[in-house]
Amino acid sequence: MTEYESIAATDFKSDTVTTPTPSMLQAMLTATHGDDVYKEDKTTNDLQARVAEMCGKPAGLFVVSGTMGNQICLRAHLHQPPYSILCDYRAHVYTHEAGGLAMLSQAMVTPVHPRNKIYLTAEDVEDYLILGDDIHTAPTRVISLENTLGGIIMPIEEIAKISALARRHGIKIHLDGARLWNAAAETGIPLSEYGQYFDTMSLCISKGLGAPVGTVIVGEPDVLQTANWFRKQAGGGIRQAGLLAAAADVAITEIFPKLKQTHEVTKKLASELEEMGLTFQIPVQTNFIFLDLVKSGIDPAVLIEEGNKLGITIAGARIAIHHQISPGAIEKLKLAVKKSLEISKHRQENGGTNGVKRPEGSLAYGVYDKIVIDH
Ligand SMILES: Cc1ncc(COP(=O)(O)O)c(C=O)c1O
């Protein structure tokens, strides 16, 4: 099977659709079969140690998903309510983890809008920290950052400042690094340099890296021991985890070095779409393009339908590129966009509206729209 024969080859909905490669499947055949709940599986232990070392941390823990990784890390940092977690208002931990912070951690959330409309700065964070012992408040106990967020790379200098601020106030700092791989691949900054600024980080292996399952969280052994408790409680103890860890290990070796190439493909596509008159909600820096469908005059329903007609899957405003997207699918995407523009223009010229509505429903494909619309 070549990478373009995967069912993901024509799917622009997310980088999570990537499928295991032949070498991942091969590695699963030779994985060890120890019971990971007893910490007896060598393949899993090796993977945890490898990711921890890459991140400059003493310990790692393999978990089933990015959501579990984030939620159990944050829970492990929190001790006695009332307390709150400060994050970007678009953060996955806040908007897309099924209310986990309220349900699992009993935490208030302080969602902050970045002033620059792109990424949080230390100034933004400082303005919204809840400090002191005023009994009316829920003090900030954790700052949770996300890198990349919507494909945007958070500058390491800003991370350093926010981390210093957190540490000055005895606040824990977590990173949702589901796509930290993309940030590291694009900037050339090693994971360990990012790692020094966080108490815990969660890195997904099943997104752009293409493993079928898995996230590794990293941090100090005592925090991970507590997180492991919450993993078990959530039913996340995996017995023969080595089968999954083996695929994840290959994903790091094989696909991590290809991410930069994926970003080049994304940026080339973005500049071609720009030439066609499209605008974007946020800058294109890694593997996502967020189309501004309202400004570009495209009805999302038309775009989705034109994609379907050509045999490609487009979810709406967000175009996700991954290593298995085929060159042919990119050409079809451009055709679908061109056709959608023509249809919308035709409707307008014929006295009707162009049918463009603000995307509703799933935040996944519309949320960044708010950056443009809310002032
Ligand atoms: C930034 C970010 N963090 C966390 C997650 C959660 O990962 P999972 O779907 O494995 O729970 C996602 C999922 O897409 C994500 O985009």
Short mmCIF file of C-alpha atoms and ligand atoms in Angstrom, two decimals:
data_model
loop_
_atom_site.label_atom_id
_atom_site.label_comp_id
_atom_site.label_asym_id
_atom_site.label_seq_id
_atom_site.Cartn_x
_atom_site.Cartn_y
_atom_site.Cartn_z
CA MET A 1 0.00 0.00 0.00
CA THR A 2 1.41 3.43 -0.88
CA GLU A 3 0.54 6.41 1.31
CA TYR A 4 -1.92 7.59 -1.36
CA GLU A 5 -3.89 4.34 -1.28
CA SER A 6 -5.09 4.97 2.26
CA ILE A 7 -8.76 5.89 2.69
CA ALA A 8 -7.37 9.14 4.12
CA ALA A 9 -5.92 10.14 0.71
CA THR A 10 -9.02 12.16 -0.24
CA ASP A 11 -10.09 13.26 3.24
CA PHE A 12 -9.45 16.90 4.24
CA LYS A 13 -11.62 16.80 7.35
CA SER A 14 -8.85 16.23 9.89
CA ASP A 15 -5.34 14.85 10.33
CA THR A 16 -6.88 12.27 12.69
CA VAL A 17 -8.14 10.32 9.65
CA THR A 18 -4.60 9.15 8.83
CA THR A 19 -4.33 5.37 8.72
CA PRO A 20 -1.57 3.00 9.90
CA THR A 21 1.22 2.44 7.37
CA PRO A 22 2.49 -1.05 6.42
CA SER A 23 5.49 -0.59 8.72
CA MET A 24 3.23 0.30 11.65
CA LEU A 25 1.19 -2.86 11.01
CA GLN A 26 4.41 -4.87 10.73
CA ALA A 27 5.68 -3.48 14.05
CA MET A 28 2.43 -4.49 15.74
CA LEU A 29 3.18 -8.09 14.81
CA THR A 30 6.46 -8.07 16.71
CA ALA A 31 5.35 -5.99 19.73
CA THR A 32 5.70 -7.45 23.23
CA HIS A 33 2.55 -8.70 24.96
CA GLY A 34 3.07 -7.62 28.59
CA ASP A 35 0.22 -6.22 30.69
CA ASP A 36 0.67 -2.45 30.80
CA VAL A 37 -1.63 -1.96 33.81
CA TYR A 38 1.11 -3.83 35.72
CA LYS A 39 3.71 -1.73 33.82
CA GLU A 40 5.10 -4.99 32.42
CA ASP A 41 5.09 -4.24 28.72
CA LYS A 42 8.49 -3.49 27.22
CA THR A 43 7.26 -1.93 23.96
CA THR A 44 5.03 0.48 25.92
CA ASN A 45 7.69 1.26 28.51
CA ASP A 46 10.19 1.95 25.73
CA LEU A 47 7.80 4.29 23.93
CA GLN A 48 7.05 6.20 27.14
CA ALA A 49 10.76 6.56 27.86
CA ARG A 50 11.49 7.64 24.29
CA VAL A 51 8.88 10.43 24.22
CA ALA A 52 9.81 11.55 27.74
CA GLU A 53 13.45 11.81 26.71
CA MET A 54 12.59 13.71 23.52
CA CYS A 55 10.66 16.18 25.70
CA GLY A 56 13.40 16.46 28.33
CA LYS A 57 11.14 15.00 31.01
CA PRO A 58 11.84 12.13 33.43
CA ALA A 59 8.64 10.15 32.81
CA GLY A 60 5.98 9.37 30.22
CA LEU A 61 2.61 7.61 30.22
CA PHE A 62 0.81 6.15 27.21
CA VAL A 63 -2.91 6.99 27.17
CA VAL A 64 -5.66 6.27 24.69
CA SER A 65 -6.42 9.78 23.50
CA GLY A 66 -5.49 13.43 23.57
CA THR A 67 -8.61 14.18 25.58
CA MET A 68 -7.65 11.67 28.24
CA GLY A 69 -4.07 12.99 28.30
CA ASN A 70 -5.16 16.59 28.84
CA GLN A 71 -7.90 15.82 31.32
CA ILE A 72 -5.87 13.57 33.60
CA CYS A 73 -2.86 15.91 33.58
CA LEU A 74 -5.02 18.88 34.52
CA ARG A 75 -6.85 16.85 37.15
CA ALA A 76 -3.51 15.73 38.60
CA HIS A 77 -2.41 19.35 39.09
CA LEU A 78 -5.54 20.31 41.03
CA HIS A 79 -6.07 19.56 44.69
CA GLN A 80 -8.73 21.45 46.60
CA PRO A 81 -11.55 23.37 44.88
CA PRO A 82 -12.43 26.16 44.38
CA TYR A 83 -9.90 26.72 41.63
CA SER A 84 -9.73 27.71 37.99
CA ILE A 85 -7.81 26.91 34.84
CA LEU A 86 -6.78 29.73 32.52
CA CYS A 87 -6.63 28.98 28.78
CA ASP A 88 -7.20 30.46 25.34
CA TYR A 89 -10.94 30.76 24.64
CA ARG A 90 -10.47 28.42 21.65
CA ALA A 91 -8.53 25.79 23.63
CA HIS A 92 -9.47 22.18 22.94
CA VAL A 93 -9.49 21.41 26.68
CA TYR A 94 -12.25 24.00 27.11
CA THR A 95 -14.31 23.77 23.92
CA HIS A 96 -13.93 20.19 22.75
CA GLU A 97 -13.50 17.85 25.68
CA ALA A 98 -17.15 17.33 26.53
CA GLY A 99 -17.11 19.56 29.60
CA GLY A 100 -14.37 17.44 31.17
CA LEU A 101 -12.88 20.30 33.17
CA ALA A 102 -16.20 20.83 34.96
CA MET A 103 -17.10 17.15 35.25
CA LEU A 104 -13.75 15.61 36.11
CA SER A 105 -11.89 18.46 37.81
CA GLN A 106 -14.73 20.60 39.19
CA ALA A 107 -12.78 23.50 37.74
CA MET A 108 -13.89 26.97 36.76
CA VAL A 109 -12.34 28.04 33.47
CA THR A 110 -11.02 31.48 32.57
CA PRO A 111 -11.16 31.54 28.76
CA VAL A 112 -9.01 34.41 27.46
CA HIS A 113 -9.27 36.13 24.04
CA PRO A 114 -5.79 36.93 22.73
CA ARG A 115 -5.47 40.65 22.01
CA ASN A 116 -3.53 39.93 18.83
CA LYS A 117 -6.33 37.55 17.79
CA ILE A 118 -3.76 34.85 17.03
CA TYR A 119 -2.03 33.56 20.18
CA LEU A 120 -2.03 34.28 23.92
CA THR A 121 0.67 36.54 25.26
CA ALA A 122 2.00 36.90 28.81
CA GLU A 123 0.16 40.24 29.01
CA ASP A 124 -3.15 38.57 28.16
CA VAL A 125 -2.53 35.90 30.77
CA GLU A 126 -1.41 38.33 33.47
CA ASP A 127 -4.57 40.38 33.04
CA TYR A 128 -6.78 37.39 33.80
CA LEU A 129 -4.89 35.53 36.50
CA ILE A 130 -6.92 35.14 39.67
CA LEU A 131 -4.51 35.52 42.57
CA GLY A 132 -4.80 35.97 46.30
CA ASP A 133 -7.18 34.65 48.90
CA ASP A 134 -10.36 36.58 48.24
CA ILE A 135 -13.02 34.03 49.16
CA HIS A 136 -15.28 35.25 46.33
CA THR A 137 -12.88 33.87 43.71
CA ALA A 138 -11.68 30.58 42.28
CA PRO A 139 -7.90 31.15 42.13
CA THR A 140 -5.94 30.18 39.02
CA ARG A 141 -4.06 26.98 39.78
CA VAL A 142 -3.20 25.92 36.23
CA ILE A 143 -2.44 27.69 32.97
CA SER A 144 -3.15 25.41 30.01
CA LEU A 145 -1.62 26.37 26.66
CA GLU A 146 -2.07 24.74 23.24
CA ASN A 147 0.61 24.49 20.55
CA THR A 148 -0.20 24.39 17.72
CA LEU A 149 -3.67 25.92 18.03
CA GLY A 150 -5.58 25.95 14.77
CA GLY A 151 -2.22 25.26 13.15
CA ILE A 152 -0.70 28.41 14.66
CA ILE A 153 2.64 28.10 16.37
CA MET A 154 2.94 29.84 19.71
CA PRO A 155 6.29 31.68 19.75
CA ILE A 156 8.67 30.07 22.24
CA GLU A 157 9.61 33.49 23.68
CA GLU A 158 5.96 34.02 24.65
CA ILE A 159 5.76 30.54 26.16
CA ALA A 160 8.88 31.31 28.19
CA LYS A 161 7.32 34.51 29.54
CA ILE A 162 4.03 32.82 30.44
CA SER A 163 5.90 29.97 32.11
CA ALA A 164 7.98 32.41 34.18
CA LEU A 165 4.78 34.19 35.20
CA ALA A 166 3.16 30.89 36.21
CA ARG A 167 6.17 29.82 38.23
CA ARG A 168 6.45 33.18 39.92
CA HIS A 169 2.95 32.66 41.27
CA GLY A 170 3.24 28.93 42.04
CA ILE A 171 0.79 28.11 39.23
CA LYS A 172 1.18 24.84 37.28
CA ILE A 173 1.51 24.99 33.52
CA HIS A 174 0.27 22.31 31.12
CA LEU A 175 0.62 22.05 27.35
CA ASP A 176 -1.95 20.50 25.06
CA GLY A 177 0.73 19.49 22.59
CA ALA A 178 -1.52 17.31 20.45
CA ARG A 179 0.37 18.90 17.54
CA LEU A 180 3.57 20.01 19.24
CA TRP A 181 5.22 17.73 16.67
CA ASN A 182 4.10 20.16 13.97
CA ALA A 183 5.43 23.18 15.87
CA ALA A 184 8.78 21.46 16.41
CA ALA A 185 9.01 20.28 12.80
CA GLU A 186 8.26 23.75 11.45
CA THR A 187 10.45 25.80 13.79
CA GLY A 188 13.28 23.29 14.22
CA ILE A 189 13.00 23.86 17.99
CA PRO A 190 13.42 20.50 19.78
CA LEU A 191 10.54 19.17 21.87
CA SER A 192 12.80 19.37 24.91
CA GLU A 193 13.13 23.15 24.55
CA TYR A 194 9.38 23.46 24.70
CA GLY A 195 9.34 20.90 27.50
CA GLN A 196 11.40 22.98 29.92
CA TYR A 197 8.56 25.51 30.22
CA PHE A 198 5.81 23.05 31.20
CA ASP A 199 5.02 20.83 34.17
CA THR A 200 3.15 18.40 31.92
CA MET A 201 2.67 18.02 28.18
CA SER A 202 0.33 15.81 26.20
CA LEU A 203 1.50 14.75 22.71
CA CYS A 204 -0.82 12.92 20.32
CA ILE A 205 0.55 10.20 18.07
CA SER A 206 -2.71 9.56 16.25
CA LYS A 207 -3.12 12.90 14.47
CA GLY A 208 -0.59 14.03 11.85
CA LEU A 209 1.80 11.26 12.88
CA GLY A 210 -0.76 8.71 11.77
CA ALA A 211 -0.73 6.01 14.47
CA PRO A 212 -4.13 4.37 14.99
CA VAL A 213 -4.35 5.17 18.72
CA GLY A 214 -2.45 7.00 21.40
CA THR A 215 -1.06 10.00 23.19
CA VAL A 216 1.91 10.20 25.51
CA ILE A 217 1.85 12.53 28.50
CA VAL A 218 5.15 13.59 30.05
CA GLY A 219 6.20 15.17 33.32
CA GLU A 220 7.64 14.41 36.74
CA PRO A 221 7.04 10.84 38.03
CA ASP A 222 4.85 11.94 40.96
CA VAL A 223 2.42 13.88 38.74
CA LEU A 224 2.27 11.01 36.27
CA GLN A 225 1.64 8.56 39.10
CA THR A 226 -1.42 10.62 40.06
CA ALA A 227 -2.43 10.91 36.39
CA ASN A 228 -2.14 7.13 36.08
CA TRP A 229 -4.63 6.84 38.94
CA PHE A 230 -7.11 8.97 36.97
CA ARG A 231 -6.36 7.03 33.78
CA LYS A 232 -7.35 3.82 35.55
CA GLN A 233 -10.44 5.43 37.04
CA ALA A 234 -11.58 6.51 33.58
CA GLY A 235 -11.22 2.94 32.34
CA GLY A 236 -8.08 3.80 30.41
CA GLY A 237 -5.81 1.03 31.66
CA ILE A 238 -4.79 -0.94 28.54
CA ARG A 239 -3.66 -4.52 28.96
CA GLN A 240 -1.57 -5.56 25.91
CA ALA A 241 -0.78 -1.93 25.08
CA GLY A 242 2.38 -2.91 23.22
CA LEU A 243 0.42 -3.51 20.02
CA LEU A 244 -0.59 0.15 19.99
CA ALA A 245 2.68 1.50 21.35
CA ALA A 246 4.58 -0.32 18.57
CA ALA A 247 2.61 1.52 15.89
CA ALA A 248 3.07 4.81 17.75
CA ASP A 249 6.82 4.25 17.92
CA VAL A 250 7.03 3.76 14.14
CA ALA A 251 4.85 6.84 13.62
CA ILE A 252 7.41 8.99 15.45
CA THR A 253 10.33 7.53 13.51
CA GLU A 254 8.65 7.51 10.13
CA ILE A 255 6.16 10.38 9.96
CA PHE A 256 7.58 13.06 12.29
CA PRO A 257 10.35 13.80 9.73
CA LYS A 258 7.68 14.19 7.02
CA LEU A 259 5.64 16.89 8.78
CA LYS A 260 7.66 19.76 7.36
CA GLN A 261 6.88 18.50 3.87
CA THR A 262 3.17 18.38 4.80
CA HIS A 263 3.41 22.02 5.88
CA GLU A 264 5.00 22.96 2.54
CA VAL A 265 2.09 21.30 0.71
CA THR A 266 -0.36 23.22 2.93
CA LYS A 267 1.32 26.57 2.34
CA LYS A 268 1.52 26.04 -1.42
CA LEU A 269 -2.18 25.18 -1.50
CA ALA A 270 -2.96 28.24 0.65
CA SER A 271 -1.13 30.57 -1.73
CA GLU A 272 -2.97 29.04 -4.71
CA LEU A 273 -6.29 29.53 -2.95
CA GLU A 274 -5.32 33.10 -2.17
CA GLU A 275 -4.64 33.69 -5.86
CA MET A 276 -8.18 32.46 -6.52
CA GLY A 277 -9.44 35.25 -4.24
CA LEU A 278 -9.93 33.36 -0.98
CA THR A 279 -9.09 34.78 2.42
CA PHE A 280 -8.24 32.98 5.65
CA GLN A 281 -9.37 33.46 9.24
CA ILE A 282 -5.92 32.96 10.73
CA PRO A 283 -2.40 32.66 9.28
CA VAL A 284 -1.42 29.36 7.68
CA GLN A 285 1.71 28.14 9.46
CA THR A 286 1.55 24.34 9.61
CA ASN A 287 -1.02 21.84 8.34
CA PHE A 288 -4.36 23.66 8.62
CA ILE A 289 -6.05 26.24 6.42
CA PHE A 290 -9.06 28.00 7.96
CA LEU A 291 -10.98 29.50 5.06
CA ASP A 292 -12.92 32.67 5.75
CA LEU A 293 -15.98 31.45 3.89
CA VAL A 294 -18.01 34.57 4.68
CA LYS A 295 -15.44 36.99 3.29
CA SER A 296 -14.57 34.65 0.44
CA GLY A 297 -18.24 34.44 -0.54
CA ILE A 298 -18.52 30.66 -0.41
CA ASP A 299 -21.46 28.77 1.00
CA PRO A 300 -20.03 25.92 3.10
CA ALA A 301 -22.85 23.60 1.98
CA VAL A 302 -21.92 24.21 -1.67
CA LEU A 303 -18.24 23.59 -0.98
CA ILE A 304 -18.98 20.33 0.82
CA GLU A 305 -21.28 19.20 -1.99
CA GLU A 306 -18.82 20.11 -4.76
CA GLY A 307 -16.16 18.16 -2.86
CA ASN A 308 -18.45 15.15 -2.60
CA LYS A 309 -19.13 15.25 -6.33
CA LEU A 310 -15.39 15.02 -6.97
CA GLY A 311 -14.92 12.22 -4.44
CA ILE A 312 -13.14 14.24 -1.75
CA THR A 313 -14.24 15.04 1.82
CA ILE A 314 -14.23 18.69 2.89
CA ALA A 315 -15.75 19.43 6.28
CA GLY A 316 -16.28 23.18 5.83
CA ALA A 317 -14.00 26.07 6.70
CA ARG A 318 -11.11 23.93 7.94
CA ILE A 319 -8.87 22.20 5.41
CA ALA A 320 -6.54 19.72 7.11
CA ILE A 321 -3.50 18.40 5.27
CA HIS A 322 -1.66 15.24 6.32
CA HIS A 323 0.97 12.94 4.87
CA GLN A 324 -1.57 10.68 3.17
CA ILE A 325 -3.41 13.38 1.18
CA SER A 326 -2.75 12.59 -2.49
CA PRO A 327 -1.62 15.18 -5.06
CA GLY A 328 -4.74 14.31 -7.07
CA ALA A 329 -6.98 15.17 -4.11
CA ILE A 330 -5.34 18.62 -3.85
CA GLU A 331 -6.18 19.28 -7.49
CA LYS A 332 -9.78 18.21 -6.86
CA LEU A 333 -9.99 20.49 -3.83
CA LYS A 334 -8.94 23.46 -5.95
CA LEU A 335 -11.58 22.51 -8.52
CA ALA A 336 -14.25 22.25 -5.81
CA VAL A 337 -13.31 25.70 -4.50
CA LYS A 338 -13.37 27.20 -8.00
CA LYS A 339 -16.79 25.68 -8.70
CA SER A 340 -18.14 26.86 -5.34
CA LEU A 341 -16.99 30.41 -6.03
CA GLU A 342 -18.70 30.35 -9.45
CA ILE A 343 -21.96 29.02 -8.00
CA SER A 344 -22.01 31.62 -5.22
CA LYS A 345 -21.20 34.44 -7.66
CA HIS A 346 -23.87 33.24 -10.07
CA ARG A 347 -26.47 33.27 -7.30
CA GLN A 348 -25.55 36.81 -6.36
CA GLU A 349 -25.68 38.02 -9.95
CA ASN A 350 -29.15 36.57 -10.26
CA GLY A 351 -30.50 38.70 -7.49
CA GLY A 352 -30.41 36.12 -4.74
CA THR A 353 -28.05 36.03 -1.82
CA ASN A 354 -24.91 34.05 -2.29
CA GLY A 355 -26.27 31.75 0.38
CA VAL A 356 -23.32 32.39 2.68
CA LYS A 357 -24.16 31.89 6.30
CA ARG A 358 -22.00 31.97 9.34
CA PRO A 359 -21.15 28.30 9.99
CA GLU A 360 -23.28 26.90 12.73
CA GLY A 361 -23.13 23.77 14.81
CA SER A 362 -19.81 22.07 15.26
CA LEU A 363 -17.26 24.45 16.63
CA ALA A 364 -14.61 22.29 15.06
CA TYR A 365 -15.06 23.90 11.71
CA GLY A 366 -16.33 27.35 12.63
CA VAL A 367 -14.79 28.49 15.87
CA TYR A 368 -11.88 30.45 14.43
CA ASP A 369 -14.43 32.44 12.51
CA LYS A 370 -15.11 34.26 15.76
CA ILE A 371 -11.68 35.84 15.69
CA VAL A 372 -12.74 37.83 12.67
CA ILE A 373 -16.31 38.50 13.67
CA ASP A 374 -15.98 39.41 17.37
CA HIS A 375 -14.46 42.79 17.96
C1 LIG B 1 -5.51 20.38 20.03
C2 LIG B 1 -6.17 19.09 20.38
N1 LIG B 1 -6.02 18.61 21.62
C3 LIG B 1 -6.59 17.46 22.01
C4 LIG B 1 -7.33 16.71 21.12
C5 LIG B 1 -8.00 15.46 21.62
O1 LIG B 1 -7.51 14.33 21.01
P1 LIG B 1 -8.41 12.99 20.95
O2 LIG B 1 -9.33 13.16 19.80
O3 LIG B 1 -7.38 11.93 20.74
O4 LIG B 1 -9.12 12.86 22.25
C6 LIG B 1 -7.50 17.16 19.81
C7 LIG B 1 -8.31 16.38 18.86
O5 LIG B 1 -8.41 16.65 17.69
C8 LIG B 1 -6.92 18.39 19.43
O6 LIG B 1 -7.07 18.89 18.21
#
